[in-house]
């Protein structure tokens, strides 16, 4: 570490040390607002949370901090232009709404009365996502203090939505509508986590999601399996055969064209994934599963992060009550979801799945297939300059090499990538034990302050990187 | 037709003509009793129906007519010994309980207020099964009158149960317990039908039934398909693959040993089935199905009557509500039923299905399989002397050649065959339009009297046949 970097590190740490108490007091105040977007009785609280955050961002120094209404819960937008007009624009994404929580669900303390025990702050939203939004406030202040600036090295924007825990129903429309205000060269999502306390990581992408329901109609009503069994097609059998045909003996998806255009893992990524201290038995316990199973030629981490899937989320047809009923059911339904990886286009997936499914229908069975709105995958390559900036900033804060993960789930980050045309980077300091959506959600205070420290270094590094980009 | 036969035919017809009005009045009185075994409020009516029948049988001349209690609804047993001690014993089976019925279900008249419109008697139970039980009363009287006998040519027994429409839960135990009273050389089941008004047929057998439920357990709870999808086994997929593996591309059941020992159709039976005026399009309308599908190399009639099946009666797992839920389900369940044909042993089927199913379980999935009580198949060969007697008697009554059918469903007749060790013959005069279990159930009066006429000739023929049997 050079002397300059060294002194910058010291300056940032000193600033954070001096301001951590106020920072935590403020965060605690915010966490007291039960901004549960899923529960109508908390609608005023979600609005109060947005107002509180906008005020806190103005207090932090953002010249602009607005509450943006949506047909649902409001979002908060803030902007702090750089004094360098050539500086890149960075948009930070997070959310201010939280999951429902009640003491009787198994909390050791009131979920909306934050409490510090040991080095942990317990409250609903502590990690998901108020803590991770809020570290950006102290982060930008530390950045200014350590560098002597009066404005950030990047044009800094924040978009903090209020409906993420309710499936972000109005997010895409909001982003499209406000695209001119949201333009950015890079998006930083602070709503994920890292591998563990000891292993800082940066997430480089999320899988996308396409979902469909396939309904198979046989006889016009349930019919007697004695009178007709063995002589007419059974839609439950047809549903089963369709599902069984989805994968080959290597657990690869058989739908022709399904893997078209996918961005394969590089050898470097595979090697870096393999460096993670992954305990498969421990992972199986988390998955509450009794064996691993997946696409041949890939490790478990590759399968959940970097390979597309076809999973049955539900199947049903005929009699499902106690005992038996000797019928040939009139219909059967299969709900399928496809996790998509970079390079896969949901429209293409819908087309190839429809084509494939249409070929799985036996004579006498009528098929209906309905796709719901899809989420695109997103991925930022390891060598992307902005990603390298995040890695460097984290490495300074954590004093450790930074490894890489991806996220198997799907989220609204993909909307930002798609609408704004900007790469999405993930800066999250939460760890698996933080208990997202569970009782006793907490955030590790040390890690929270590492998040502050990371952003304090990130904006300068990103501005430099952009200046030197080819 | 010889002169002797001719005069016997005339004598029987004359007797029936003279007594049909009283016969129909009596049947009408019985049909007024709403002996619905499935509805507890009708428990007294089912008991009243049994008492009424026992009295009517005594009135007919049966020296013995008893109401046999069961833990559920009572059965009626009657016996009329032949005056020839060498005569064979015939046990007639039927039931006196009926399906539920209410005017508002779509009946044109009150279901328990019998009414004659045209040549049809409308009432719940008219065809299923009171009409078909009751033709045996006038039948045996006509037999005596036409032959000048004072006792039937065979030892005649009747067993009329009261829980058939409720699945005969106590029938097997009753038959086992009373086996010494029920011994018979042949069983005549009058609870089926014939091909059509124009095509008299005798049913030669019923399929058996084995049923199981297979439960497949994956993760200990539903898990997130984004976080874990593609890397652990999905029990809904396992259920689908198991069902898909049940049949090969010729729609034959793949379970090794499934077809062991089955009595194949003879060329004669296939030829006789082919003589039936079968309209496949009309049959599809009855089956409410849109195509035929089944075991290669067999016609539809062969498939439903003489070939074993494996059908999915129900399948379920994961999310089945509206919209989507991106989970890997914790478990999935499949309900299977196997229709069995003569030569297939339910115990063997259970064993081979268990063996097969155990081999369909992927790593990480736990399988539970439960079989419920099975019903055996029954079949009487075309050349069986007693069957030939039924055919001759029917041919006299209907003045037409008699063809053969089988029944694809399964019933308590198999218990009689198994416990009593006697061949089971089916003498039914109902036709498909009679509307069993449906509104406006009716019986064709002409056919009902042909049933009377058939039994009037049957007992003498059977006694002769037995006397000359090798």
Tab-separated table of N, CA and C in Angstrom, chain A residues 207 209 211 213 218-221 223-234 236-237 239-241 243-244 247-249 283-284 286-295 300 303-304 309 311-329 335 337 339 363-364 372 407-409, chain B residues 207 209 211 213 218-221 223-234 236-237 239-241 243-244 247-249 283-284 286-295 300 303-304 309 311-329 332 335 337 339 363-364 372 407-409:
chain	number	residue	atom	x	y	z
A	207	UNK	N	-29.181	-14.004	-11.769
A	207	UNK	CA	-29.891	-14.728	-12.814
A	207	UNK	C	-31.207	-14.018	-13.141
A	209	UNK	N	-35.241	-14.483	-14.826
A	209	UNK	CA	-36.334	-15.393	-14.496
A	209	UNK	C	-37.426	-15.308	-15.559
A	211	UNK	N	-41.168	-17.305	-16.308
A	211	UNK	CA	-42.104	-18.214	-15.649
A	211	UNK	C	-43.282	-18.508	-16.550
A	213	UNK	N	-47.034	-21.104	-16.937
A	213	UNK	CA	-47.967	-22.120	-16.459
A	213	UNK	C	-48.477	-22.866	-17.678
A	218	UNK	N	-57.639	-32.783	-20.829
A	218	UNK	CA	-57.967	-34.084	-21.409
A	218	UNK	C	-59.468	-34.215	-21.570
A	219	UNK	N	-60.097	-35.164	-20.849
A	219	UNK	CA	-61.550	-35.311	-20.957
A	219	UNK	C	-62.240	-34.032	-20.471
A	220	UNK	N	-63.463	-33.804	-20.939
A	220	UNK	CA	-64.177	-32.580	-20.567
A	220	UNK	C	-64.551	-32.550	-19.093
A	221	UNK	N	-64.538	-33.711	-18.445
A	221	UNK	CA	-64.678	-33.754	-16.985
A	221	UNK	C	-63.889	-34.964	-16.497
A	223	UNK	N	-63.248	-38.525	-15.528
A	223	UNK	CA	-64.012	-39.697	-15.977
A	223	UNK	C	-63.525	-40.937	-15.235
A	224	UNK	N	-64.333	-41.982	-15.257
A	224	UNK	CA	-64.096	-43.187	-14.467
A	224	UNK	C	-62.914	-43.977	-15.044
A	225	UNK	N	-61.936	-44.250	-14.181
A	225	UNK	CA	-60.734	-44.927	-14.681
A	225	UNK	C	-60.979	-46.408	-14.936
A	226	UNK	N	-62.102	-46.941	-14.429
A	226	UNK	CA	-62.440	-48.326	-14.753
A	226	UNK	C	-63.098	-48.393	-16.112
A	227	UNK	N	-64.047	-47.523	-16.346
A	227	UNK	CA	-64.784	-47.553	-17.607
A	227	UNK	C	-63.927	-47.127	-18.791
A	228	UNK	N	-62.994	-46.191	-18.556
A	228	UNK	CA	-62.277	-45.597	-19.689
A	228	UNK	C	-60.760	-45.746	-19.614
A	229	UNK	N	-60.278	-46.204	-18.446
A	229	UNK	CA	-58.834	-46.270	-18.237
A	229	UNK	C	-58.139	-47.190	-19.232
A	230	UNK	N	-57.018	-46.701	-19.759
A	230	UNK	CA	-56.246	-47.495	-20.701
A	230	UNK	C	-56.595	-47.207	-22.143
A	231	UNK	N	-57.608	-46.352	-22.377
A	231	UNK	CA	-58.068	-46.156	-23.756
A	231	UNK	C	-58.154	-44.698	-24.183
A	232	UNK	N	-57.937	-43.766	-23.240
A	232	UNK	CA	-57.926	-42.341	-23.606
A	232	UNK	C	-56.699	-41.693	-22.976
A	233	UNK	N	-56.223	-40.581	-23.549
A	233	UNK	CA	-55.043	-39.937	-22.964
A	233	UNK	C	-55.385	-39.294	-21.622
A	234	UNK	N	-54.441	-39.393	-20.692
A	234	UNK	CA	-54.604	-38.876	-19.330
A	234	UNK	C	-53.767	-37.595	-19.212
A	236	UNK	N	-52.810	-35.877	-16.710
A	236	UNK	CA	-51.791	-35.900	-15.640
A	236	UNK	C	-50.555	-36.643	-16.129
A	237	UNK	N	-50.769	-37.692	-16.897
A	237	UNK	CA	-49.640	-38.403	-17.493
A	237	UNK	C	-48.921	-37.497	-18.494
A	239	UNK	N	-48.800	-34.264	-18.422
A	239	UNK	CA	-48.067	-33.254	-17.659
A	239	UNK	C	-46.758	-33.837	-17.138
A	240	UNK	N	-46.843	-35.048	-16.621
A	240	UNK	CA	-45.651	-35.695	-16.084
A	240	UNK	C	-44.618	-35.940	-17.181
A	241	UNK	N	-45.081	-36.385	-18.326
A	241	UNK	CA	-44.147	-36.665	-19.419
A	241	UNK	C	-43.493	-35.381	-19.926
A	243	UNK	N	-42.874	-32.704	-18.069
A	243	UNK	CA	-41.871	-32.333	-17.057
A	243	UNK	C	-40.649	-33.255	-17.149
A	244	UNK	N	-40.918	-34.535	-17.325
A	244	UNK	CA	-39.811	-35.495	-17.391
A	244	UNK	C	-38.929	-35.223	-18.610
A	247	UNK	N	-35.491	-32.354	-18.900
A	247	UNK	CA	-34.050	-32.539	-18.652
A	247	UNK	C	-33.580	-33.849	-19.256
A	248	UNK	N	-32.345	-33.856	-19.721
A	248	UNK	CA	-31.775	-35.114	-20.190
A	248	UNK	C	-31.056	-35.818	-19.032
A	249	UNK	N	-30.368	-36.904	-19.352
A	249	UNK	CA	-29.749	-37.693	-18.289
A	249	UNK	C	-28.547	-36.982	-17.648
A	283	UNK	N	-23.733	-26.330	3.019
A	283	UNK	CA	-24.657	-25.734	2.058
A	283	UNK	C	-25.940	-26.564	1.954
A	284	UNK	N	-25.783	-27.875	1.949
A	284	UNK	CA	-26.960	-28.741	1.876
A	284	UNK	C	-27.873	-28.526	3.081
A	286	UNK	N	-28.221	-25.710	4.675
A	286	UNK	CA	-28.926	-24.451	4.380
A	286	UNK	C	-30.045	-24.690	3.361
A	287	UNK	N	-29.750	-25.526	2.379
A	287	UNK	CA	-30.742	-25.829	1.334
A	287	UNK	C	-31.802	-26.805	1.836
A	288	UNK	N	-31.636	-27.296	3.074
A	288	UNK	CA	-32.554	-28.282	3.667
A	288	UNK	C	-32.761	-29.467	2.715
A	289	UNK	N	-31.688	-29.775	1.963
A	289	UNK	CA	-31.771	-30.831	0.968
A	289	UNK	C	-30.833	-31.974	1.337
A	290	UNK	N	-31.064	-33.107	0.680
A	290	UNK	CA	-30.362	-34.308	1.096
A	290	UNK	C	-29.375	-34.830	0.066
A	291	UNK	N	-29.220	-34.103	-1.024
A	291	UNK	CA	-28.207	-34.449	-2.015
A	291	UNK	C	-28.101	-33.262	-2.974
A	292	UNK	N	-26.970	-33.162	-3.620
A	292	UNK	CA	-26.881	-32.192	-4.703
A	292	UNK	C	-27.307	-32.899	-5.986
A	293	UNK	N	-27.767	-32.116	-6.924
A	293	UNK	CA	-28.190	-32.677	-8.202
A	293	UNK	C	-28.224	-31.531	-9.194
A	294	UNK	N	-27.616	-31.712	-10.344
A	294	UNK	CA	-27.670	-30.636	-11.318
A	294	UNK	C	-26.871	-30.963	-12.559
A	295	UNK	N	-26.721	-29.946	-13.371
A	295	UNK	CA	-26.123	-30.096	-14.694
A	295	UNK	C	-24.712	-30.692	-14.589
A	300	UNK	N	-21.614	-27.120	-7.672
A	300	UNK	CA	-22.853	-26.581	-7.097
A	300	UNK	C	-22.910	-25.064	-7.234
A	303	UNK	N	-23.657	-24.136	-10.660
A	303	UNK	CA	-25.059	-24.438	-10.996
A	303	UNK	C	-26.021	-23.373	-10.491
A	304	UNK	N	-25.795	-22.879	-9.262
A	304	UNK	CA	-26.779	-21.930	-8.728
A	304	UNK	C	-26.512	-20.497	-9.179
A	309	UNK	N	-31.615	-22.747	-15.362
A	309	UNK	CA	-32.356	-23.894	-14.839
A	309	UNK	C	-33.761	-23.957	-15.425
A	311	UNK	N	-37.104	-25.385	-13.463
A	311	UNK	CA	-37.605	-26.043	-12.250
A	311	UNK	C	-39.132	-26.081	-12.274
A	312	UNK	N	-39.678	-27.167	-11.755
A	312	UNK	CA	-41.114	-27.261	-11.527
A	312	UNK	C	-41.397	-26.635	-10.169
A	313	UNK	N	-42.181	-25.563	-10.164
A	313	UNK	CA	-42.551	-24.943	-8.895
A	313	UNK	C	-43.849	-25.522	-8.347
A	314	UNK	N	-44.615	-26.102	-9.245
A	314	UNK	CA	-45.864	-26.707	-8.812
A	314	UNK	C	-46.418	-27.603	-9.902
A	315	UNK	N	-47.065	-28.660	-9.473
A	315	UNK	CA	-47.731	-29.554	-10.427
A	315	UNK	C	-49.007	-30.030	-9.755
A	316	UNK	N	-50.070	-30.128	-10.513
A	316	UNK	CA	-51.308	-30.578	-9.901
A	316	UNK	C	-52.312	-31.038	-10.922
A	317	UNK	N	-53.039	-32.078	-10.554
A	317	UNK	CA	-54.093	-32.568	-11.421
A	317	UNK	C	-54.799	-33.728	-10.755
A	318	UNK	N	-56.114	-33.817	-10.975
A	318	UNK	CA	-56.850	-34.953	-10.440
A	318	UNK	C	-57.072	-34.879	-8.958
A	319	UNK	N	-57.250	-36.042	-8.360
A	319	UNK	CA	-57.634	-36.117	-6.952
A	319	UNK	C	-56.404	-36.088	-6.052
A	320	UNK	N	-56.411	-35.133	-5.120
A	320	UNK	CA	-55.260	-34.998	-4.218
A	320	UNK	C	-55.663	-35.117	-2.748
A	321	UNK	N	-56.911	-35.488	-2.481
A	321	UNK	CA	-57.357	-35.626	-1.100
A	321	UNK	C	-56.919	-36.948	-0.487
A	322	UNK	N	-57.431	-37.225	0.709
A	322	UNK	CA	-57.061	-38.494	1.347
A	322	UNK	C	-57.668	-39.677	0.596
A	323	UNK	N	-57.055	-40.826	0.744
A	323	UNK	CA	-57.590	-42.022	0.094
A	323	UNK	C	-57.450	-41.955	-1.404
A	324	UNK	N	-58.402	-42.543	-2.100
A	324	UNK	CA	-58.245	-42.616	-3.548
A	324	UNK	C	-59.545	-42.277	-4.249
A	325	UNK	N	-59.436	-41.963	-5.500
A	325	UNK	CA	-60.594	-41.680	-6.347
A	325	UNK	C	-60.191	-42.125	-7.731
A	326	UNK	N	-60.884	-43.121	-8.246
A	326	UNK	CA	-60.433	-43.763	-9.484
A	326	UNK	C	-60.943	-43.018	-10.705
A	327	UNK	N	-60.243	-41.912	-10.963
A	327	UNK	CA	-60.617	-41.081	-12.104
A	327	UNK	C	-59.442	-40.901	-13.058
A	328	UNK	N	-59.784	-40.569	-14.279
A	328	UNK	CA	-58.827	-39.941	-15.179
A	328	UNK	C	-59.155	-38.456	-15.103
A	329	UNK	N	-58.199	-37.654	-14.620
A	329	UNK	CA	-58.536	-36.251	-14.392
A	329	UNK	C	-58.806	-35.513	-15.701
A	335	UNK	N	-46.461	-25.576	-13.229
A	335	UNK	CA	-45.862	-24.251	-13.166
A	335	UNK	C	-44.353	-24.422	-13.264
A	337	UNK	N	-40.469	-22.546	-13.813
A	337	UNK	CA	-39.698	-21.308	-13.866
A	337	UNK	C	-38.308	-21.621	-14.391
A	339	UNK	N	-34.545	-20.053	-14.563
A	339	UNK	CA	-33.559	-19.042	-14.190
A	339	UNK	C	-32.633	-18.869	-15.387
A	363	UNK	N	-51.967	-36.577	-28.794
A	363	UNK	CA	-53.284	-36.417	-29.434
A	363	UNK	C	-54.375	-36.494	-28.373
A	364	UNK	N	-55.371	-35.626	-28.503
A	364	UNK	CA	-56.500	-35.666	-27.568
A	364	UNK	C	-56.295	-34.800	-26.345
A	372	UNK	N	-45.643	-15.242	-17.654
A	372	UNK	CA	-45.796	-13.970	-16.947
A	372	UNK	C	-44.543	-13.129	-17.205
A	407	UNK	N	-25.373	-14.113	-7.800
A	407	UNK	CA	-26.625	-14.322	-7.078
A	407	UNK	C	-27.521	-15.194	-7.946
A	408	UNK	N	-28.013	-16.296	-7.356
A	408	UNK	CA	-28.870	-17.205	-8.126
A	408	UNK	C	-30.269	-16.673	-8.349
A	409	UNK	N	-30.695	-15.786	-7.461
A	409	UNK	CA	-32.028	-15.202	-7.583
A	409	UNK	C	-32.075	-14.124	-8.638
B	207	UNK	N	-62.521	-56.110	-14.455
B	207	UNK	CA	-61.118	-55.897	-14.112
B	207	UNK	C	-60.977	-55.766	-12.592
B	209	UNK	N	-58.462	-54.188	-9.316
B	209	UNK	CA	-57.955	-52.850	-9.027
B	209	UNK	C	-56.923	-52.892	-7.909
B	211	UNK	N	-54.358	-50.041	-5.945
B	211	UNK	CA	-54.163	-48.599	-5.852
B	211	UNK	C	-53.024	-48.272	-4.910
B	213	UNK	N	-50.418	-44.849	-3.342
B	213	UNK	CA	-50.026	-43.450	-3.279
B	213	UNK	C	-48.518	-43.415	-3.073
B	218	UNK	N	-38.386	-34.194	-0.892
B	218	UNK	CA	-37.117	-33.572	-1.264
B	218	UNK	C	-36.585	-32.733	-0.119
B	219	UNK	N	-36.481	-31.408	-0.316
B	219	UNK	CA	-35.995	-30.549	0.775
B	219	UNK	C	-36.956	-30.630	1.969
B	220	UNK	N	-36.436	-30.342	3.169
B	220	UNK	CA	-37.275	-30.448	4.368
B	220	UNK	C	-38.385	-29.402	4.388
B	221	UNK	N	-38.230	-28.354	3.595
B	221	UNK	CA	-39.333	-27.402	3.405
B	221	UNK	C	-39.220	-26.852	1.983
B	223	UNK	N	-38.106	-24.563	-0.759
B	223	UNK	CA	-36.923	-23.691	-0.767
B	223	UNK	C	-36.926	-22.811	-2.016
B	224	UNK	N	-36.144	-21.760	-1.965
B	224	UNK	CA	-36.133	-20.728	-3.000
B	224	UNK	C	-35.486	-21.257	-4.282
B	225	UNK	N	-36.234	-21.165	-5.367
B	225	UNK	CA	-35.715	-21.733	-6.615
B	225	UNK	C	-34.621	-20.872	-7.233
B	226	UNK	N	-34.477	-19.624	-6.749
B	226	UNK	CA	-33.361	-18.807	-7.225
B	226	UNK	C	-32.089	-19.182	-6.492
B	227	UNK	N	-32.196	-19.279	-5.182
B	227	UNK	CA	-31.009	-19.573	-4.380
B	227	UNK	C	-30.508	-20.995	-4.591
B	228	UNK	N	-31.424	-21.935	-4.823
B	228	UNK	CA	-31.020	-23.343	-4.827
B	228	UNK	C	-31.332	-24.069	-6.131
B	229	UNK	N	-32.087	-23.400	-7.004
B	229	UNK	CA	-32.537	-24.064	-8.226
B	229	UNK	C	-31.396	-24.500	-9.118
B	230	UNK	N	-31.499	-25.711	-9.604
B	230	UNK	CA	-30.482	-26.238	-10.495
B	230	UNK	C	-29.421	-27.037	-9.791
B	231	UNK	N	-29.494	-27.085	-8.435
B	231	UNK	CA	-28.409	-27.738	-7.705
B	231	UNK	C	-28.872	-28.794	-6.714
B	232	UNK	N	-30.196	-28.928	-6.528
B	232	UNK	CA	-30.706	-29.991	-5.648
B	232	UNK	C	-31.853	-30.700	-6.360
B	233	UNK	N	-32.115	-31.948	-5.985
B	233	UNK	CA	-33.205	-32.666	-6.655
B	233	UNK	C	-34.568	-32.078	-6.280
B	234	UNK	N	-35.454	-32.012	-7.260
B	234	UNK	CA	-36.800	-31.447	-7.098
B	234	UNK	C	-37.797	-32.616	-7.052
B	236	UNK	N	-40.974	-32.737	-7.305
B	236	UNK	CA	-42.030	-32.682	-8.327
B	236	UNK	C	-41.494	-33.228	-9.653
B	237	UNK	N	-40.232	-32.927	-9.932
B	237	UNK	CA	-39.605	-33.492	-11.124
B	237	UNK	C	-39.477	-35.010	-10.976
B	239	UNK	N	-41.384	-36.941	-9.224
B	239	UNK	CA	-42.728	-37.518	-9.371
B	239	UNK	C	-43.102	-37.617	-10.850
B	240	UNK	N	-42.805	-36.551	-11.585
B	240	UNK	CA	-43.134	-36.536	-13.009
B	240	UNK	C	-42.347	-37.614	-13.756
B	241	UNK	N	-41.076	-37.750	-13.414
B	241	UNK	CA	-40.253	-38.745	-14.119
B	241	UNK	C	-40.728	-40.160	-13.800
B	243	UNK	N	-43.861	-41.017	-13.119
B	243	UNK	CA	-45.092	-41.223	-13.895
B	243	UNK	C	-44.761	-41.425	-15.373
B	244	UNK	N	-43.839	-40.615	-15.871
B	244	UNK	CA	-43.481	-40.724	-17.289
B	244	UNK	C	-42.867	-42.088	-17.596
B	247	UNK	N	-45.005	-45.895	-18.626
B	247	UNK	CA	-45.418	-46.456	-19.920
B	247	UNK	C	-44.297	-46.302	-20.944
B	248	UNK	N	-44.198	-47.254	-21.838
B	248	UNK	CA	-43.243	-47.115	-22.926
B	248	UNK	C	-43.919	-46.444	-24.125
B	249	UNK	N	-43.193	-46.383	-25.239
B	249	UNK	CA	-43.727	-45.650	-26.395
B	249	UNK	C	-44.898	-46.379	-27.053
B	283	UNK	N	-68.411	-43.413	-28.718
B	283	UNK	CA	-67.781	-43.802	-27.452
B	283	UNK	C	-66.938	-42.649	-26.901
B	284	UNK	N	-66.219	-41.953	-27.762
B	284	UNK	CA	-65.408	-40.817	-27.318
B	284	UNK	C	-66.281	-39.734	-26.708
B	286	UNK	N	-69.067	-40.284	-25.122
B	286	UNK	CA	-69.405	-40.794	-23.787
B	286	UNK	C	-68.222	-40.608	-22.829
B	287	UNK	N	-67.036	-40.851	-23.351
B	287	UNK	CA	-65.816	-40.722	-22.536
B	287	UNK	C	-65.415	-39.261	-22.364
B	288	UNK	N	-66.159	-38.357	-22.996
B	288	UNK	CA	-65.859	-36.919	-22.951
B	288	UNK	C	-64.391	-36.661	-23.292
B	289	UNK	N	-63.859	-37.515	-24.167
B	289	UNK	CA	-62.449	-37.416	-24.522
B	289	UNK	C	-62.288	-37.069	-25.987
B	290	UNK	N	-61.085	-36.649	-26.337
B	290	UNK	CA	-60.893	-36.094	-27.671
B	290	UNK	C	-59.995	-36.938	-28.560
B	291	UNK	N	-59.572	-38.083	-28.049
B	291	UNK	CA	-58.819	-39.030	-28.861
B	291	UNK	C	-58.760	-40.333	-28.088
B	292	UNK	N	-58.537	-41.410	-28.804
B	292	UNK	CA	-58.251	-42.652	-28.105
B	292	UNK	C	-56.741	-42.744	-27.934
B	293	UNK	N	-56.337	-43.495	-26.942
B	293	UNK	CA	-54.908	-43.668	-26.684
B	293	UNK	C	-54.773	-44.894	-25.809
B	294	UNK	N	-53.896	-45.790	-26.164
B	294	UNK	CA	-53.724	-46.960	-25.316
B	294	UNK	C	-52.738	-47.945	-25.901
B	295	UNK	N	-52.699	-49.102	-25.269
B	295	UNK	CA	-51.709	-50.112	-25.585
B	295	UNK	C	-51.764	-50.494	-27.068
B	300	UNK	N	-59.958	-50.330	-28.808
B	300	UNK	CA	-60.447	-49.619	-27.627
B	300	UNK	C	-61.192	-50.554	-26.685
B	303	UNK	N	-58.832	-52.659	-24.883
B	303	UNK	CA	-58.089	-51.886	-23.886
B	303	UNK	C	-58.890	-51.677	-22.600
B	304	UNK	N	-60.180	-51.383	-22.735
B	304	UNK	CA	-60.937	-51.082	-21.504
B	304	UNK	C	-61.447	-52.329	-20.806
B	309	UNK	N	-54.132	-51.703	-16.844
B	309	UNK	CA	-53.725	-50.316	-17.028
B	309	UNK	C	-52.921	-49.817	-15.836
B	311	UNK	N	-52.917	-45.949	-14.373
B	311	UNK	CA	-53.404	-44.583	-14.587
B	311	UNK	C	-53.030	-43.707	-13.388
B	312	UNK	N	-52.705	-42.453	-13.677
B	312	UNK	CA	-52.513	-41.455	-12.634
B	312	UNK	C	-53.886	-40.883	-12.312
B	313	UNK	N	-54.331	-41.058	-11.085
B	313	UNK	CA	-55.617	-40.483	-10.674
B	313	UNK	C	-55.438	-39.091	-10.088
B	314	UNK	N	-54.212	-38.829	-9.633
B	314	UNK	CA	-53.935	-37.509	-9.072
B	314	UNK	C	-52.445	-37.307	-8.942
B	315	UNK	N	-52.047	-36.069	-9.114
B	315	UNK	CA	-50.642	-35.720	-8.910
B	315	UNK	C	-50.640	-34.323	-8.300
B	316	UNK	N	-49.739	-34.093	-7.367
B	316	UNK	CA	-49.708	-32.775	-6.750
B	316	UNK	C	-48.407	-32.518	-6.033
B	317	UNK	N	-47.951	-31.287	-6.124
B	317	UNK	CA	-46.754	-30.903	-5.391
B	317	UNK	C	-46.473	-29.437	-5.626
B	318	UNK	N	-45.967	-28.754	-4.594
B	318	UNK	CA	-45.578	-27.365	-4.744
B	318	UNK	C	-46.761	-26.433	-4.819
B	319	UNK	N	-46.533	-25.298	-5.461
B	319	UNK	CA	-47.531	-24.229	-5.473
B	319	UNK	C	-48.535	-24.435	-6.589
B	320	UNK	N	-49.816	-24.442	-6.239
B	320	UNK	CA	-50.862	-24.653	-7.239
B	320	UNK	C	-51.870	-23.508	-7.272
B	321	UNK	N	-51.597	-22.428	-6.541
B	321	UNK	CA	-52.521	-21.300	-6.526
B	321	UNK	C	-52.363	-20.424	-7.748
B	322	UNK	N	-53.054	-19.287	-7.745
B	322	UNK	CA	-52.909	-18.385	-8.889
B	322	UNK	C	-51.513	-17.762	-8.938
B	323	UNK	N	-51.097	-17.357	-10.126
B	323	UNK	CA	-49.790	-16.721	-10.260
B	323	UNK	C	-48.670	-17.708	-10.046
B	324	UNK	N	-47.573	-17.212	-9.509
B	324	UNK	CA	-46.411	-18.084	-9.399
B	324	UNK	C	-45.757	-17.955	-8.033
B	325	UNK	N	-44.963	-18.926	-7.694
B	325	UNK	CA	-44.205	-18.915	-6.447
B	325	UNK	C	-42.931	-19.671	-6.763
B	326	UNK	N	-41.814	-18.991	-6.678
B	326	UNK	CA	-40.570	-19.580	-7.177
B	326	UNK	C	-39.911	-20.438	-6.110
B	327	UNK	N	-40.480	-21.635	-5.973
B	327	UNK	CA	-39.963	-22.581	-4.981
B	327	UNK	C	-39.565	-23.893	-5.636
B	328	UNK	N	-38.697	-24.594	-4.927
B	328	UNK	CA	-38.560	-26.030	-5.162
B	328	UNK	C	-39.396	-26.676	-4.061
B	329	UNK	N	-40.443	-27.420	-4.456
B	329	UNK	CA	-41.343	-27.932	-3.420
B	329	UNK	C	-40.666	-28.964	-2.528
B	332	UNK	N	-43.905	-34.121	-3.277
B	332	UNK	CA	-44.910	-34.287	-4.334
B	332	UNK	C	-45.534	-35.666	-4.155
B	335	UNK	N	-50.951	-40.385	-7.081
B	335	UNK	CA	-51.893	-41.481	-6.814
B	335	UNK	C	-52.044	-42.285	-8.092
B	337	UNK	N	-53.524	-45.910	-9.995
B	337	UNK	CA	-54.354	-47.110	-9.884
B	337	UNK	C	-54.064	-48.008	-11.072
B	339	UNK	N	-55.640	-51.155	-13.139
B	339	UNK	CA	-56.736	-52.081	-13.414
B	339	UNK	C	-56.091	-53.403	-13.824
B	363	UNK	N	-31.134	-39.742	-6.067
B	363	UNK	CA	-30.425	-39.459	-4.811
B	363	UNK	C	-30.994	-38.189	-4.190
B	364	UNK	N	-31.164	-38.220	-2.883
B	364	UNK	CA	-31.635	-37.030	-2.181
B	364	UNK	C	-33.142	-36.943	-2.077
B	372	UNK	N	-53.478	-49.497	-0.942
B	372	UNK	CA	-54.725	-49.754	-0.220
B	372	UNK	C	-55.274	-51.106	-0.678
B	407	UNK	N	-66.444	-55.883	-18.299
B	407	UNK	CA	-66.617	-54.633	-17.558
B	407	UNK	C	-65.223	-54.135	-17.178
B	408	UNK	N	-64.945	-52.866	-17.545
B	408	UNK	CA	-63.620	-52.312	-17.243
B	408	UNK	C	-63.438	-51.962	-15.781
B	409	UNK	N	-64.550	-51.696	-15.099
B	409	UNK	CA	-64.483	-51.355	-13.683
B	409	UNK	C	-64.267	-52.575	-12.817
